[in-house]
Amino acid sequence: MYNKKLFIFFIFIVNICYLHCSNAEVPIATDSRIKTYVYNENDVYLLLINTGFQSSIEFEKGEKVQTLSLGDSYSWSITPVDNRLVIKPLENNVRTNMMVITNIRNYQFDIVSKSDDNNQDISYVVKFYYPKVRRR
């Protein structure tokens, strides 16, 4: 009887450790204005910003912006800071695309400024989750 209880306790502890370790790298969103995208080089990422606000894009640590290109560069203020881009719309209701090339990856964005304060899709911060690539 004692061995059975000890075995069940052991299995319980192993399961807790497994669940904790398997979820350790998965980001958890707690605020809808903080967006976490799974990085895929073939995706275009949406960034909605209210006019009068700013947003930032956070890349992986050690990633540095090498090239930044916008379709409409006059309507946006964009400042690279370490592994981040700080973005602020200068006009209401404008939309353009943005390409970011870092020392590690390429990114494509669709950036939109909105004047609507009730939009739930507004991005204060955009972060990326980088799944590990399995090599054969």
Short mmCIF file of C-alpha atoms in Angstrom, two decimals:
data_model
loop_
_atom_site.label_atom_id
_atom_site.label_comp_id
_atom_site.label_asym_id
_atom_site.label_seq_id
_atom_site.Cartn_x
_atom_site.Cartn_y
_atom_site.Cartn_z
CA MET A 1 0.00 0.00 0.00
CA TYR A 2 2.83 2.40 0.90
CA ASN A 3 4.61 1.66 -2.42
CA LYS A 4 1.42 2.38 -4.37
CA LYS A 5 1.01 5.80 -2.69
CA LEU A 6 4.67 6.59 -3.28
CA PHE A 7 4.34 5.59 -6.96
CA ILE A 8 1.24 7.79 -7.43
CA PHE A 9 3.02 10.71 -5.74
CA PHE A 10 6.03 10.19 -8.02
CA ILE A 11 3.84 10.19 -11.15
CA PHE A 12 2.09 13.35 -9.91
CA ILE A 13 5.41 15.18 -9.46
CA VAL A 14 6.70 14.03 -12.85
CA ASN A 15 3.52 15.30 -14.55
CA ILE A 16 3.77 18.70 -12.87
CA CYS A 17 7.43 19.03 -13.90
CA TYR A 18 6.60 18.02 -17.47
CA LEU A 19 3.74 20.50 -17.75
CA HIS A 20 5.85 23.28 -16.31
CA CYS A 21 8.81 22.57 -18.61
CA SER A 22 6.72 22.08 -21.74
CA ASN A 23 5.01 25.46 -21.31
CA ALA A 24 8.11 27.38 -20.24
CA GLU A 25 8.80 28.84 -23.72
CA VAL A 26 5.19 29.56 -24.72
CA PRO A 27 4.27 33.23 -24.19
CA ILE A 28 1.06 33.97 -22.34
CA ALA A 29 -0.92 37.08 -23.29
CA THR A 30 -2.50 38.94 -20.39
CA ASP A 31 -3.52 42.15 -22.14
CA SER A 32 -5.08 42.25 -25.61
CA ARG A 33 -2.95 45.28 -26.54
CA ILE A 34 0.23 43.22 -26.15
CA LYS A 35 0.40 41.03 -29.26
CA THR A 36 2.57 37.94 -29.57
CA TYR A 37 2.96 36.49 -33.03
CA VAL A 38 4.58 33.17 -33.90
CA TYR A 39 7.35 34.09 -36.31
CA ASN A 40 7.05 32.74 -39.84
CA GLU A 41 9.09 34.28 -42.64
CA ASN A 42 6.08 33.96 -44.98
CA ASP A 43 3.61 35.91 -42.82
CA VAL A 44 2.60 39.58 -42.88
CA TYR A 45 1.96 40.94 -39.39
CA LEU A 46 -0.76 43.52 -38.68
CA LEU A 47 0.04 46.50 -36.47
CA LEU A 48 -2.89 48.80 -35.56
CA ILE A 49 -2.03 52.02 -33.71
CA ASN A 50 -4.33 54.79 -32.52
CA THR A 51 -3.36 58.25 -33.70
CA GLY A 52 -1.74 60.07 -30.77
CA PHE A 53 -0.28 56.82 -29.40
CA GLN A 54 2.90 54.92 -30.05
CA SER A 55 3.69 51.24 -30.37
CA SER A 56 6.80 49.13 -30.38
CA ILE A 57 7.91 45.96 -32.09
CA GLU A 58 10.24 43.79 -30.05
CA PHE A 59 12.53 41.37 -31.87
CA GLU A 60 14.63 38.58 -30.39
CA LYS A 61 17.49 39.62 -28.13
CA GLY A 62 20.61 40.15 -30.20
CA GLU A 63 18.60 41.00 -33.32
CA LYS A 64 19.50 44.38 -34.81
CA VAL A 65 17.62 46.25 -37.53
CA GLN A 66 19.76 46.61 -40.65
CA THR A 67 17.18 47.84 -43.17
CA LEU A 68 13.83 49.51 -42.68
CA SER A 69 11.59 50.39 -45.62
CA LEU A 70 8.05 51.82 -45.71
CA GLY A 71 5.63 52.35 -48.56
CA ASP A 72 4.57 55.72 -47.05
CA SER A 73 7.42 57.05 -44.92
CA TYR A 74 5.93 60.56 -44.49
CA SER A 75 3.02 59.48 -42.28
CA TRP A 76 5.07 57.57 -39.71
CA SER A 77 7.82 58.23 -37.17
CA ILE A 78 9.91 55.08 -36.66
CA THR A 79 12.93 54.87 -34.38
CA PRO A 80 15.09 51.75 -33.92
CA VAL A 81 16.26 51.20 -30.32
CA ASP A 82 18.36 48.05 -29.68
CA ASN A 83 16.12 45.11 -30.63
CA ARG A 84 12.98 47.29 -30.88
CA LEU A 85 11.27 49.65 -33.28
CA VAL A 86 9.23 52.50 -31.80
CA ILE A 87 6.41 53.48 -34.18
CA LYS A 88 4.12 56.50 -34.07
CA PRO A 89 1.57 57.52 -36.71
CA LEU A 90 1.79 61.18 -37.76
CA GLU A 91 -1.59 61.22 -39.55
CA ASN A 92 -5.09 59.81 -39.03
CA ASN A 93 -6.38 56.79 -40.95
CA VAL A 94 -3.31 55.92 -43.00
CA ARG A 95 -2.17 52.47 -44.03
CA THR A 96 1.09 51.23 -45.50
CA ASN A 97 3.41 48.29 -45.52
CA MET A 98 6.79 48.03 -43.83
CA MET A 99 9.71 45.69 -44.43
CA VAL A 100 12.27 45.11 -41.68
CA ILE A 101 15.49 43.23 -42.30
CA THR A 102 17.54 42.36 -39.23
CA ASN A 103 20.86 40.61 -38.88
CA ILE A 104 18.88 37.35 -38.38
CA ARG A 105 15.43 37.52 -40.05
CA ASN A 106 13.14 39.35 -42.49
CA TYR A 107 9.74 40.71 -41.42
CA GLN A 108 6.75 42.12 -43.33
CA PHE A 109 4.18 44.36 -41.64
CA ASP A 110 0.89 45.98 -42.55
CA ILE A 111 0.70 49.11 -40.37
CA VAL A 112 -2.50 51.07 -39.88
CA SER A 113 -3.29 54.23 -37.91
CA LYS A 114 -6.81 54.52 -36.51
CA SER A 115 -8.57 57.38 -34.81
CA ASP A 116 -11.12 55.05 -33.14
CA ASP A 117 -10.45 54.67 -29.39
CA ASN A 118 -12.74 51.63 -29.08
CA ASN A 119 -10.76 49.32 -31.37
CA GLN A 120 -9.82 46.16 -29.44
CA ASP A 121 -7.11 45.22 -31.95
CA ILE A 122 -4.84 48.16 -31.10
CA SER A 123 -1.21 47.13 -30.56
CA TYR A 124 0.85 48.75 -27.83
CA VAL A 125 3.60 46.15 -28.14
CA VAL A 126 4.21 43.43 -30.71
CA LYS A 127 6.46 40.56 -29.67
CA PHE A 128 7.50 37.40 -31.46
CA TYR A 129 7.70 33.81 -30.38
CA TYR A 130 10.37 31.94 -32.30
CA PRO A 131 9.69 28.21 -32.43
CA LYS A 132 12.75 26.05 -32.53
CA VAL A 133 13.48 24.71 -35.99
CA ARG A 134 13.94 20.96 -36.03
CA ARG A 135 16.90 19.89 -38.08
CA ARG A 136 17.15 16.47 -39.69
#
